[in-house]
mmCIF file with all atom_site columns, C-alpha atoms in Angstrom:
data_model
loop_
_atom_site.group_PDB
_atom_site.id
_atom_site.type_symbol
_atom_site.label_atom_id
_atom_site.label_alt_id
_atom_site.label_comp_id
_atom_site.label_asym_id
_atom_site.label_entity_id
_atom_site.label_seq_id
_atom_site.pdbx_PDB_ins_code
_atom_site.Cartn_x
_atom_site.Cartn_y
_atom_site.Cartn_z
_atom_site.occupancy
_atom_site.B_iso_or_equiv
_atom_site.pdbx_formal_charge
_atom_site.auth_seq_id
_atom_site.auth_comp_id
_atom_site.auth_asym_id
_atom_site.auth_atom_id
_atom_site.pdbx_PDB_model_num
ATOM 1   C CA . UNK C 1 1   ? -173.046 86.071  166.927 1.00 0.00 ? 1   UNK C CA 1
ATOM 2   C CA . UNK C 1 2   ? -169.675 87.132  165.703 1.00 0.00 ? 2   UNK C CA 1
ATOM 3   C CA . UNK C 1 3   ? -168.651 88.131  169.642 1.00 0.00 ? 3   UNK C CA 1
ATOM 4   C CA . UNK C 1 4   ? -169.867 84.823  170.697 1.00 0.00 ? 4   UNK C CA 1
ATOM 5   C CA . UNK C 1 5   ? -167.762 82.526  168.171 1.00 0.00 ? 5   UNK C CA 1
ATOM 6   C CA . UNK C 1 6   ? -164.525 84.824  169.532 1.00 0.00 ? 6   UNK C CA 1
ATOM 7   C CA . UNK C 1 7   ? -165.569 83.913  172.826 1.00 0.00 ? 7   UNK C CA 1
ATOM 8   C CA . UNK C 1 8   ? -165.733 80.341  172.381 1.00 0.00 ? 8   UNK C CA 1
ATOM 9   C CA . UNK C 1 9   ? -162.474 79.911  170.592 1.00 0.00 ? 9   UNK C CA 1
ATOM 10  C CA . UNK C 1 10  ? -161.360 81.967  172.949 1.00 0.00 ? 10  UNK C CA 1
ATOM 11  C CA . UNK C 1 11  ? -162.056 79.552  175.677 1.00 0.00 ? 11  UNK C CA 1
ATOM 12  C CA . UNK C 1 12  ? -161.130 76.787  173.490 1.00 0.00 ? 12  UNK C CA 1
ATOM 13  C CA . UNK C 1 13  ? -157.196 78.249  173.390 1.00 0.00 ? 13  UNK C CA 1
ATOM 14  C CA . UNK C 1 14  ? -157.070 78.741  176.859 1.00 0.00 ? 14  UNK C CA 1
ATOM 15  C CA . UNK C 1 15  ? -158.354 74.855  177.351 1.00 0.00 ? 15  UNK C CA 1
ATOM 16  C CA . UNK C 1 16  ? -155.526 73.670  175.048 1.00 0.00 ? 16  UNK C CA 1
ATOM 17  C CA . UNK C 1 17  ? -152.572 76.081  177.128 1.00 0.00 ? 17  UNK C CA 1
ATOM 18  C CA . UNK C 1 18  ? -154.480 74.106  180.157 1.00 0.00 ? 18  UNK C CA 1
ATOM 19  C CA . UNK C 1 19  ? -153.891 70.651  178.823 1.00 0.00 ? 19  UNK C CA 1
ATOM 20  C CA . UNK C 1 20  ? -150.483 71.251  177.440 1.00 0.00 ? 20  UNK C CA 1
ATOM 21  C CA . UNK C 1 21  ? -149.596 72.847  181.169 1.00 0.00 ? 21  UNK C CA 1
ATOM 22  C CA . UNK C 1 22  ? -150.926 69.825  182.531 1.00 0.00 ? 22  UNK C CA 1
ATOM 23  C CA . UNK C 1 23  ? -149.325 67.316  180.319 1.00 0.00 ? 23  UNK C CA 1
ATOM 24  C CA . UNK C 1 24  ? -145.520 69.329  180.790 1.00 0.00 ? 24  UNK C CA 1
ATOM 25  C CA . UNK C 1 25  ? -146.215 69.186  184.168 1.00 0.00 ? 25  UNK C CA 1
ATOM 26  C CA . UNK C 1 26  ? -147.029 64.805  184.578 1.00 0.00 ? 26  UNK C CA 1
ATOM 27  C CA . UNK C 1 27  ? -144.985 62.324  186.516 1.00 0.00 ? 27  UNK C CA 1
ATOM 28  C CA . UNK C 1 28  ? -142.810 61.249  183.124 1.00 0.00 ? 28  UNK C CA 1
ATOM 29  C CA . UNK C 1 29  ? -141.353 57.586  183.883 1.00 0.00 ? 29  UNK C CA 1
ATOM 30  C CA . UNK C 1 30  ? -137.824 56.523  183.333 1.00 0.00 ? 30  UNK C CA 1
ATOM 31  C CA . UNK C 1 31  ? -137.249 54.365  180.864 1.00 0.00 ? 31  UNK C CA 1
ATOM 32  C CA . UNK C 1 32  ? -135.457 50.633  181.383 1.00 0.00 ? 32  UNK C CA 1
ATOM 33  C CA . UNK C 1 33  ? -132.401 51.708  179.635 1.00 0.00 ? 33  UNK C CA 1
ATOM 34  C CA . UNK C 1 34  ? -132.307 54.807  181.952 1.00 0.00 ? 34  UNK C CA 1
ATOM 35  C CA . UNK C 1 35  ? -132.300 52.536  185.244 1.00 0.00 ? 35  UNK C CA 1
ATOM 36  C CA . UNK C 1 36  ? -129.932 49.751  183.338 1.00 0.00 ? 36  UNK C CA 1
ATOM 37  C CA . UNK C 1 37  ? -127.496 52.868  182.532 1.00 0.00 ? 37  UNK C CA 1
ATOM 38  C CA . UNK C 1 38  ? -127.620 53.906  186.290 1.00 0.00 ? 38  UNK C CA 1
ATOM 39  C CA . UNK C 1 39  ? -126.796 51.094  188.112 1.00 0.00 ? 39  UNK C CA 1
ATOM 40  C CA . UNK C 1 40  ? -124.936 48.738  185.805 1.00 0.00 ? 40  UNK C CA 1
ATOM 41  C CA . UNK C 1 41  ? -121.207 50.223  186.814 1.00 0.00 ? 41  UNK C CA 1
ATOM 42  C CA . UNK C 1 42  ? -120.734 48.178  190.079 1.00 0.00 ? 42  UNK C CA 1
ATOM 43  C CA . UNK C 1 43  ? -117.278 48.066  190.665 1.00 0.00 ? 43  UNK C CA 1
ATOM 44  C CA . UNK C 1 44  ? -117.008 46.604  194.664 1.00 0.00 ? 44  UNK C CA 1
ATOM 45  C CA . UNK C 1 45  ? -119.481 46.296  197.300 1.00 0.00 ? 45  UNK C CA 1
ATOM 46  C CA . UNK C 1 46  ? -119.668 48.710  199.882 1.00 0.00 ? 46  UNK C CA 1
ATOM 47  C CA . UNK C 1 47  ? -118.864 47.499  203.526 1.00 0.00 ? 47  UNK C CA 1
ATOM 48  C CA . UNK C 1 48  ? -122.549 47.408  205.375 1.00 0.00 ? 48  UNK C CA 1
ATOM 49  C CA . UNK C 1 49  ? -123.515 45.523  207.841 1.00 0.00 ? 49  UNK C CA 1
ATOM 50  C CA . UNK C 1 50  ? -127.501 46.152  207.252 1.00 0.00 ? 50  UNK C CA 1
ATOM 51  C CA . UNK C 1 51  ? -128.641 44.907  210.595 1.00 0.00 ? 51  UNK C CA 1
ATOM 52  C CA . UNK C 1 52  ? -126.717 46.971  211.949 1.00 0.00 ? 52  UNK C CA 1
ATOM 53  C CA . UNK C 1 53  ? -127.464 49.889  209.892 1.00 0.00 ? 53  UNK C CA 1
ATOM 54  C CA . UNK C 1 54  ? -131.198 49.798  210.453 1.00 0.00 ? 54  UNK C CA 1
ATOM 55  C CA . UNK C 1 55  ? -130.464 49.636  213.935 1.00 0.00 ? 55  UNK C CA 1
ATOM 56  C CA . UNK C 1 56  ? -128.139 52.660  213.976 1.00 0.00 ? 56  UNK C CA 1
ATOM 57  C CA . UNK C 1 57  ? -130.793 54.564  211.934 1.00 0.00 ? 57  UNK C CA 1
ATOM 58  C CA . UNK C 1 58  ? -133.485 54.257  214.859 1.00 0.00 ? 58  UNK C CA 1
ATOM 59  C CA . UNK C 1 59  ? -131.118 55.006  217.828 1.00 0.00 ? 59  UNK C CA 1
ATOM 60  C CA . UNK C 1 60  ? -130.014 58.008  216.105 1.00 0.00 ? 60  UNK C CA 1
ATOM 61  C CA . UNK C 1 61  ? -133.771 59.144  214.897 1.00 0.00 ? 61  UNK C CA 1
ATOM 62  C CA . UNK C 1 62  ? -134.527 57.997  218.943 1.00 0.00 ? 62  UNK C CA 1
ATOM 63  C CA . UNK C 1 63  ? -131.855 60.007  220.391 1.00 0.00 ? 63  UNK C CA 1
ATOM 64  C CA . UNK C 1 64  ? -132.076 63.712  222.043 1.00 0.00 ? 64  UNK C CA 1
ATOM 65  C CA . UNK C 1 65  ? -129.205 65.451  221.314 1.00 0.00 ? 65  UNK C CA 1
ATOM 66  C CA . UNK C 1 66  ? -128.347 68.425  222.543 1.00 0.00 ? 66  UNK C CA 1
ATOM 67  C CA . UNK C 1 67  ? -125.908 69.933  220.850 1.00 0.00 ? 67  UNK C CA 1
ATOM 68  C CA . UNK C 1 68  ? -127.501 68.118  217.297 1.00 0.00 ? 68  UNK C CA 1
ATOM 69  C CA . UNK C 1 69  ? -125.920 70.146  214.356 1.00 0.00 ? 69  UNK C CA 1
ATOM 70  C CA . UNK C 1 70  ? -129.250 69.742  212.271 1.00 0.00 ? 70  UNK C CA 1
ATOM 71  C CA . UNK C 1 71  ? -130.747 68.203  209.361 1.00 0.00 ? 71  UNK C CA 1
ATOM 72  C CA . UNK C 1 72  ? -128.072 70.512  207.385 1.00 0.00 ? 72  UNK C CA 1
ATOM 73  C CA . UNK C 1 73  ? -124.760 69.401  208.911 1.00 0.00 ? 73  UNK C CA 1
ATOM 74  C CA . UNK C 1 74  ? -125.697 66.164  210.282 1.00 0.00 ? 74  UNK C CA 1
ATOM 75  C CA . UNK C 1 75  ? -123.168 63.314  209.062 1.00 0.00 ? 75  UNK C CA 1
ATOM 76  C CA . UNK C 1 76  ? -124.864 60.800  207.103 1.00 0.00 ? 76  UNK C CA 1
ATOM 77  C CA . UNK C 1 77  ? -124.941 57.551  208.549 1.00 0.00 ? 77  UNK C CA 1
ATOM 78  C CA . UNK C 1 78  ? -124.359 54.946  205.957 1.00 0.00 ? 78  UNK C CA 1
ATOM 79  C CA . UNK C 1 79  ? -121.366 57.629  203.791 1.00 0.00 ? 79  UNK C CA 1
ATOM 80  C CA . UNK C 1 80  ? -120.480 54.209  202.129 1.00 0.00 ? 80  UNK C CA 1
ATOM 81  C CA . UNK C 1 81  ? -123.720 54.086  200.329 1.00 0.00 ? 81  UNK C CA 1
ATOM 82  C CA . UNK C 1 82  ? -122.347 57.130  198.184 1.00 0.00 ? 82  UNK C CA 1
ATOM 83  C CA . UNK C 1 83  ? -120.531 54.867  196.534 1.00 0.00 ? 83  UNK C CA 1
ATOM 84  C CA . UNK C 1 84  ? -122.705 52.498  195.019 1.00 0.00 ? 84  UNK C CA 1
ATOM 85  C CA . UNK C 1 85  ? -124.351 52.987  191.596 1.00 0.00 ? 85  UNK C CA 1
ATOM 86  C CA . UNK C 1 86  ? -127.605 54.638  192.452 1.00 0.00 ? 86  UNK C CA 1
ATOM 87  C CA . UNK C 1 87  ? -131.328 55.484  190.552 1.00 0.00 ? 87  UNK C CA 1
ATOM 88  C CA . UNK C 1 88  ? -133.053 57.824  192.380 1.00 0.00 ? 88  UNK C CA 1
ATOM 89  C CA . UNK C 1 89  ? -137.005 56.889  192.120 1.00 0.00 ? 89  UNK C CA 1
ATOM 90  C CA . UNK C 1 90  ? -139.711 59.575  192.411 1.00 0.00 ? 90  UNK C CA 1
ATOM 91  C CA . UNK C 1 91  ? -142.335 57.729  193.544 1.00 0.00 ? 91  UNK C CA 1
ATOM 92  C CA . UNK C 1 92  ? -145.624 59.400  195.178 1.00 0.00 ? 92  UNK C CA 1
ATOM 93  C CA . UNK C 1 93  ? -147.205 57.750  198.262 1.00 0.00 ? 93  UNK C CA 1
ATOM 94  C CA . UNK C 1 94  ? -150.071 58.379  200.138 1.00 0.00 ? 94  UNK C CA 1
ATOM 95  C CA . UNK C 1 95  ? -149.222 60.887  202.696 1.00 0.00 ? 95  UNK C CA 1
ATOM 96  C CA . UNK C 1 96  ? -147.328 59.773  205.692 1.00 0.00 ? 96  UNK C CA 1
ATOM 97  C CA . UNK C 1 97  ? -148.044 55.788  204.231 1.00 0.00 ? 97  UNK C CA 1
ATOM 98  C CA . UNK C 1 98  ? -146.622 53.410  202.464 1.00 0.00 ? 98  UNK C CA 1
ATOM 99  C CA . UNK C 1 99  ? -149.573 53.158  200.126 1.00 0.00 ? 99  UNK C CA 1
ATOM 100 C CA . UNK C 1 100 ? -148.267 53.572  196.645 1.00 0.00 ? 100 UNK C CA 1
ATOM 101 C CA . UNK C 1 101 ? -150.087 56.205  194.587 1.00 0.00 ? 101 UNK C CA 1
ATOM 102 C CA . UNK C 1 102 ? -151.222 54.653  190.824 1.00 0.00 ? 102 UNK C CA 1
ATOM 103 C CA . UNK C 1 103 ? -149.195 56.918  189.347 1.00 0.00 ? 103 UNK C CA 1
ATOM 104 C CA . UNK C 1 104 ? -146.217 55.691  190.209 1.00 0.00 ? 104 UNK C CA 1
ATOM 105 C CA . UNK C 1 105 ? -146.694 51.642  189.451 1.00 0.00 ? 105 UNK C CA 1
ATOM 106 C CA . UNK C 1 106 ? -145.366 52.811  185.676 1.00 0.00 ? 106 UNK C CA 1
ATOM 107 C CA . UNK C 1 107 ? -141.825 53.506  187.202 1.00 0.00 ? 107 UNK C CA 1
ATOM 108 C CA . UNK C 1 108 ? -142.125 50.177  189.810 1.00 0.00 ? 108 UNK C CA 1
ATOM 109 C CA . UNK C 1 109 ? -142.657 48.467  186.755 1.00 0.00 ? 109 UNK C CA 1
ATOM 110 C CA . UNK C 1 110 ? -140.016 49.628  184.460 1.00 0.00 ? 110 UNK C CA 1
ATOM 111 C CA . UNK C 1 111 ? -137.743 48.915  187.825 1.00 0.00 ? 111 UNK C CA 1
ATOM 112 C CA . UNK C 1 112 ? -138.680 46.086  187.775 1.00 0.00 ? 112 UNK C CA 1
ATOM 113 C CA . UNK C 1 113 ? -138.300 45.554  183.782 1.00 0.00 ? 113 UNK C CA 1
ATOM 114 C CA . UNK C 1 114 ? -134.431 47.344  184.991 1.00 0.00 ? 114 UNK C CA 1
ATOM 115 C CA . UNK C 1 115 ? -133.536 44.475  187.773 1.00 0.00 ? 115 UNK C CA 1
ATOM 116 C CA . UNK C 1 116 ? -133.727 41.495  185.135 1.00 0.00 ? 116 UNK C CA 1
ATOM 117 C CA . UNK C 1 117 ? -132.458 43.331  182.176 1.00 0.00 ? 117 UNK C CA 1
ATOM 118 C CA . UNK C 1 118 ? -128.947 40.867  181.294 1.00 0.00 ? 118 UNK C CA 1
ATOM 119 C CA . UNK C 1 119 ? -126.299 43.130  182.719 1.00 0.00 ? 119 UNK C CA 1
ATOM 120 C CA . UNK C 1 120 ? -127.955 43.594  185.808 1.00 0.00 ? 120 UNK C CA 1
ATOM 121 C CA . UNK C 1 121 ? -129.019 39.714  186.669 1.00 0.00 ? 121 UNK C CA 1
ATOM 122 C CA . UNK C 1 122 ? -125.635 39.246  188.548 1.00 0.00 ? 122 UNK C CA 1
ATOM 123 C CA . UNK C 1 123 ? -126.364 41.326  191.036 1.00 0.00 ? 123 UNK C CA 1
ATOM 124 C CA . UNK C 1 124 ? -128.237 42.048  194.560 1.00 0.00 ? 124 UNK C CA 1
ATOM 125 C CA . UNK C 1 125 ? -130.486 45.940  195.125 1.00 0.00 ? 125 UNK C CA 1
ATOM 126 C CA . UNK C 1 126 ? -130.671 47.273  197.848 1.00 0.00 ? 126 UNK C CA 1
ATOM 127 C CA . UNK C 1 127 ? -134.263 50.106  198.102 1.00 0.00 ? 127 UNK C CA 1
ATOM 128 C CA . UNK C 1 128 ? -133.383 52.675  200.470 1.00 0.00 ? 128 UNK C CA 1
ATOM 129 C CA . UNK C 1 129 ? -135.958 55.012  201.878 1.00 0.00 ? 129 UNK C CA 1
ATOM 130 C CA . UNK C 1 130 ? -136.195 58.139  202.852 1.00 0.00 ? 130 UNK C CA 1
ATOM 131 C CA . UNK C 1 131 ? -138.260 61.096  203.963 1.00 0.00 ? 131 UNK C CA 1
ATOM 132 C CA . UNK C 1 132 ? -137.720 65.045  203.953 1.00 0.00 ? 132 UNK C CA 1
ATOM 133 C CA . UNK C 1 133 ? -137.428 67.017  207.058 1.00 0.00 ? 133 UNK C CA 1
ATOM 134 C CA . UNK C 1 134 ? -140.715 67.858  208.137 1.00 0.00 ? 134 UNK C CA 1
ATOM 135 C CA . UNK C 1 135 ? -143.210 68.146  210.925 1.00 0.00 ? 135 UNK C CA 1
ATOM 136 C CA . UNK C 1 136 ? -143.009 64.448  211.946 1.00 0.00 ? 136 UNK C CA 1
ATOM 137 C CA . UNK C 1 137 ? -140.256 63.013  214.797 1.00 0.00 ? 137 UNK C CA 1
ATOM 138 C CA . UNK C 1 138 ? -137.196 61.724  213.300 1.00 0.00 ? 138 UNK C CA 1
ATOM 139 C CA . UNK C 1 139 ? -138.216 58.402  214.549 1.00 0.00 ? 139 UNK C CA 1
ATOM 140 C CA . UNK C 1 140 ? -141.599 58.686  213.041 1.00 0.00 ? 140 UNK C CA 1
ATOM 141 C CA . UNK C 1 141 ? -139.841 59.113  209.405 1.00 0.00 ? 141 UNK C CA 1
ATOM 142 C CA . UNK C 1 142 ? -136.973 56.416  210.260 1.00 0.00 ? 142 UNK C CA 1
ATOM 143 C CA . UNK C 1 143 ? -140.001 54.173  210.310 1.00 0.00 ? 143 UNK C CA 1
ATOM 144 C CA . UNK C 1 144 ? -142.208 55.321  207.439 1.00 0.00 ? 144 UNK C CA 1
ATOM 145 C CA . UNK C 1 145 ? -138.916 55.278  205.190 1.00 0.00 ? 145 UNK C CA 1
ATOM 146 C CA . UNK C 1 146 ? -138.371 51.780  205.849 1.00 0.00 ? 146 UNK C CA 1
ATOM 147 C CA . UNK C 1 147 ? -142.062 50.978  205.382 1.00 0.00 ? 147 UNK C CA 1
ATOM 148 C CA . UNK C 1 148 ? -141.959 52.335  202.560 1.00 0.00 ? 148 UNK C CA 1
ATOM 149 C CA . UNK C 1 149 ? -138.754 50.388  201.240 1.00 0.00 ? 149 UNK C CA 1
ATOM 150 C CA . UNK C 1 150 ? -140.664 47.040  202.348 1.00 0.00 ? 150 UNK C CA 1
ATOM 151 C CA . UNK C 1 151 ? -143.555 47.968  199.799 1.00 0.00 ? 151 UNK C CA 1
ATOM 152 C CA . UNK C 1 152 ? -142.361 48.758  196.910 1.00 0.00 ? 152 UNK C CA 1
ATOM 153 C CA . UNK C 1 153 ? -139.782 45.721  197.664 1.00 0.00 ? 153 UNK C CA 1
ATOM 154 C CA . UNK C 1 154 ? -143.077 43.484  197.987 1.00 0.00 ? 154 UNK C CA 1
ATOM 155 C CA . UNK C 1 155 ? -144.632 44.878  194.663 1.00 0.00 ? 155 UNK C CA 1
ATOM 156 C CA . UNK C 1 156 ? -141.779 43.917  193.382 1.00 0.00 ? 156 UNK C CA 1
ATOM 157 C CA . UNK C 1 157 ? -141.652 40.668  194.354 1.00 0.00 ? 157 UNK C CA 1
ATOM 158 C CA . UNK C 1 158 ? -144.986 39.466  194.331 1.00 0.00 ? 158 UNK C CA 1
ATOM 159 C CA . UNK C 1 159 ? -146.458 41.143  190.945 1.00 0.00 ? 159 UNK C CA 1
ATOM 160 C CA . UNK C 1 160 ? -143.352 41.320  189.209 1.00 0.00 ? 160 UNK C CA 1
ATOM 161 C CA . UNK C 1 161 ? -141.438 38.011  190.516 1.00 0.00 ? 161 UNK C CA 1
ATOM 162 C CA . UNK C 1 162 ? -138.301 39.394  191.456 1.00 0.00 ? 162 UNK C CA 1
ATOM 163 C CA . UNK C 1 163 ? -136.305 37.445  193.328 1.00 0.00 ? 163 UNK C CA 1
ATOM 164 C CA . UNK C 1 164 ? -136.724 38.369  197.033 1.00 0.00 ? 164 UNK C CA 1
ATOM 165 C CA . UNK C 1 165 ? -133.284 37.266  197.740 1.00 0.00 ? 165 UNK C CA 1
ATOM 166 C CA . UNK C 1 166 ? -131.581 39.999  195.064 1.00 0.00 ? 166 UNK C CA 1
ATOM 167 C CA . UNK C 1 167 ? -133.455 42.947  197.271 1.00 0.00 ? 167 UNK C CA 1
ATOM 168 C CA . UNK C 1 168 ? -132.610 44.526  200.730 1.00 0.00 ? 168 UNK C CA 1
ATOM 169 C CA . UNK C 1 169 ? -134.623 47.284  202.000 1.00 0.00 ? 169 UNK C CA 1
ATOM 170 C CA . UNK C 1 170 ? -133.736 49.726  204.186 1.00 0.00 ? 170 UNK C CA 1
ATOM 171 C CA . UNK C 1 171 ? -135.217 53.125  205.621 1.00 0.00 ? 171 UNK C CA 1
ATOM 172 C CA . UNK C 1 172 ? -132.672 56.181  206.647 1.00 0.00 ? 172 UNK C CA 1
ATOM 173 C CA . UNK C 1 173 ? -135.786 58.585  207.879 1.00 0.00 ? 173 UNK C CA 1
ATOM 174 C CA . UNK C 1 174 ? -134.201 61.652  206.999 1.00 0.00 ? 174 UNK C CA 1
ATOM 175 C CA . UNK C 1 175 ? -130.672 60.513  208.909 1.00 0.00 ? 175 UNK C CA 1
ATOM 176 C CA . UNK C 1 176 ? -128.942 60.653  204.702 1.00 0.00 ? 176 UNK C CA 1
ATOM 177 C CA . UNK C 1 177 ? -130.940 63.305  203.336 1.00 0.00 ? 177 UNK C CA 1
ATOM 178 C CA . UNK C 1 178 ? -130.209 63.443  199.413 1.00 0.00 ? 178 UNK C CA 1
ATOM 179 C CA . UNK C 1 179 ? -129.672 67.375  199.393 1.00 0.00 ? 179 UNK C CA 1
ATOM 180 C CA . UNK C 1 180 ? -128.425 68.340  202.566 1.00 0.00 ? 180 UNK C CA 1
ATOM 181 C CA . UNK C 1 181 ? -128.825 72.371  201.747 1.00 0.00 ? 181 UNK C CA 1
ATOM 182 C CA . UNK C 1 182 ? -132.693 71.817  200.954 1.00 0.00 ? 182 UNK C CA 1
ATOM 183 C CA . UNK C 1 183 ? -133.849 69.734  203.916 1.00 0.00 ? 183 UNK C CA 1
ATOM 184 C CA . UNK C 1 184 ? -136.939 69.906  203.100 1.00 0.00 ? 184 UNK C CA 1
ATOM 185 C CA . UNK C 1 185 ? -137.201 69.651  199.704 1.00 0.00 ? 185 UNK C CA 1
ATOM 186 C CA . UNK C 1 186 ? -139.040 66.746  198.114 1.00 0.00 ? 186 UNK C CA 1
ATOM 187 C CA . UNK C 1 187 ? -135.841 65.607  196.626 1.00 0.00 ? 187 UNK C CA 1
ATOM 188 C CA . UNK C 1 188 ? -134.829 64.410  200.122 1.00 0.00 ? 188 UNK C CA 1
ATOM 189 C CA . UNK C 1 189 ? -138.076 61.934  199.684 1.00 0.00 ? 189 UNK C CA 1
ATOM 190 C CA . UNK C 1 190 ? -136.969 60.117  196.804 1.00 0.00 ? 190 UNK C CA 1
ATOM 191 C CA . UNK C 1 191 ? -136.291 56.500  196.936 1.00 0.00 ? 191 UNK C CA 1
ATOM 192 C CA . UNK C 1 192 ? -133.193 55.225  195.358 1.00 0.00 ? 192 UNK C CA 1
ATOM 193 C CA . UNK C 1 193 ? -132.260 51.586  194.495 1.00 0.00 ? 193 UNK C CA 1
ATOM 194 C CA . UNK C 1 194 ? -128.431 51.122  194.593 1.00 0.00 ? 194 UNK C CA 1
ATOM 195 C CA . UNK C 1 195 ? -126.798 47.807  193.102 1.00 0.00 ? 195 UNK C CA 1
ATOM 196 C CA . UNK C 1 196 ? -125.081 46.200  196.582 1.00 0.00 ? 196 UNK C CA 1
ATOM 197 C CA . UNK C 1 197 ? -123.237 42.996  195.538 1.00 0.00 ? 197 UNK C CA 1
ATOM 198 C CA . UNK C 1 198 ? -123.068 40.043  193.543 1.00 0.00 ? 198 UNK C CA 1
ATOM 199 C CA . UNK C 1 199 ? -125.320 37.648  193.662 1.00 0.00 ? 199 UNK C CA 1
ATOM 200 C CA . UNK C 1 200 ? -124.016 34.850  196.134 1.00 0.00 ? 200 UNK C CA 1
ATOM 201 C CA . UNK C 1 201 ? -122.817 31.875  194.273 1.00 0.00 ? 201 UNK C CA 1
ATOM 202 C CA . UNK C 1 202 ? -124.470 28.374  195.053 1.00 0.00 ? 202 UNK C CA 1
ATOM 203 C CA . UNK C 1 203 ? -122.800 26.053  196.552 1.00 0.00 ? 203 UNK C CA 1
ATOM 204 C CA . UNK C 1 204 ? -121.545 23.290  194.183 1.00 0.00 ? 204 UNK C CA 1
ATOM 205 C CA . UNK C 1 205 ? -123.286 19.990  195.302 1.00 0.00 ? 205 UNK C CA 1
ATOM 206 C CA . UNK C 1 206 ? -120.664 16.851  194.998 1.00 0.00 ? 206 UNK C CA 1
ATOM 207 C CA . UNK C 1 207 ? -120.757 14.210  192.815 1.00 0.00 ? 207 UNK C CA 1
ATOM 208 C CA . UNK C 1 208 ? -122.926 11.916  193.766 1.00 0.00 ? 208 UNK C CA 1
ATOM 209 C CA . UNK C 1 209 ? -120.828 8.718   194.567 1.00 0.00 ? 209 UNK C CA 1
ATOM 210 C CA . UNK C 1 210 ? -121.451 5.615   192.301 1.00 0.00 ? 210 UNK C CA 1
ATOM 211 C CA . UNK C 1 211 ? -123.357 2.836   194.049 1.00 0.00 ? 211 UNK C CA 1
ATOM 212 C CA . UNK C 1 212 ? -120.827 -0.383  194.683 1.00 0.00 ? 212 UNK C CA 1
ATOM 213 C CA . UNK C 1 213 ? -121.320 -2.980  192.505 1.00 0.00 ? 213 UNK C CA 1
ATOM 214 C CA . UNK C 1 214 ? -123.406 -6.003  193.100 1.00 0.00 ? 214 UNK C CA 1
ATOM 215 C CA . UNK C 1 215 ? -120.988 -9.094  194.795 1.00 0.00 ? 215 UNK C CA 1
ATOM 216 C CA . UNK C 1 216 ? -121.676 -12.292 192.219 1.00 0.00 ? 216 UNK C CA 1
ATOM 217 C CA . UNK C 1 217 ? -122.897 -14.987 194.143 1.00 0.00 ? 217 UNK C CA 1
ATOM 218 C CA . UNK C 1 218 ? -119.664 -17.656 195.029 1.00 0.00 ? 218 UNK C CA 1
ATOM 219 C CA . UNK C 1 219 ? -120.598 -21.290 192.799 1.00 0.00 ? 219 UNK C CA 1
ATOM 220 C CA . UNK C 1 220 ? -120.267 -23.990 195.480 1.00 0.00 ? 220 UNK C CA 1
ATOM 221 C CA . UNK C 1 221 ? -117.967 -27.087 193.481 1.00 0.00 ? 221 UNK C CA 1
#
């Protein structure tokens, strides 16, 4: 009897290492005050044409170089981006999709809870994507990063009424890898949302001009 009670708690300390192993090792999600503290510095906008940028990303991730330097000493293509603030975004999606795991709709949330904070409501996001170098064609991950940027934009905007107007999403593939040394590290998969600009000012509608005033009627004498 005495062998069998050791035995039991003995299994019963191992199942508590298990769960505390497990719970050390959980997706933690930022807090809002860790995203507001992030990107809440914006000094100047950088000088993108987005458009353009997009397109740039898929005739590079296209193109057959010869002489390509590789993922570890290719240039990035959008440098200016470096200079925005950034909050780099570990979110999990379902493999080579743009399906967001459950896991991650805490941190899309507190994002979200981030974007309208006070200090922050001035201002236009953009959600960049990116993947890791893998398996998968450079064009094939140019795509899926920019997929990816449209969804969580979309959560965003329809389940947590963001303005669609203060986001901009854009994919880089792996063509601005976040640790150039590790090219295939999952770091290089995060996605980051960087505050772009200031939020264009409406247009200040005139006056509206005061009707003329009736003409009395001339008395006949």
């Amino acid at each position: 009897m005495r062998a069998k009670g050791l035995s039991t708690a003995g299994i019963g300390i191992a199942l508590g290492f298990a769960l505390l192993a497990g719970a050390a090792g959980a997706q933690t999600a930022p807090t809002r005050d860790d995203i507001v503290g992030k990107l809440n510095h914006f000094e100047e906008a950088a000088e993108v044409d987005l458009p353009a940028l997009k397109q740039q990303v898929m005739e590079r991730a296209k193109a057959r170089i010869k002489n390509d330097p590789g993922p570890v000493n290719r240039p990035l293509i959008a440098p200016d981006l470096a200079k925005l603030p950034a909050f780099n975004a570990q979110i999990q999606f379902d493999a080579d999709t743009p399906i967001i795991q459950p896991d991650s709709y805490q941190t899309v949330g507190r994002i979200a809870d981030a974007l309208v904070h006070s200090s922050l409501l001035p201002y236009t996001f953009l959600i960049v994507g990116h993947v890791e170098s893998n398996s998968k064609t450079r064009e094939a991950n140019a795509i899926l990063s920019q997929r990816r940027a449209d969804a969580i934009r979309d959560v965003l905007v329809n389940t947590f009424k963001i303005s669609t107007k203060r986001l901009h999403p854009v994919g880089l593939g792996e063509e601005q890898l976040l640790d150039r040394a590790k090219p295939t590290s999952a770091v290089n998969g995060q996605l980051q949302i960087l505050t772009y600009a200031k939020v264009p000012e409406e247009p200040a509608h005139p006056a509206a001009a005061p009707a003329p005033a009736a003409k009395k009627p001339v008395k006949k004498r």
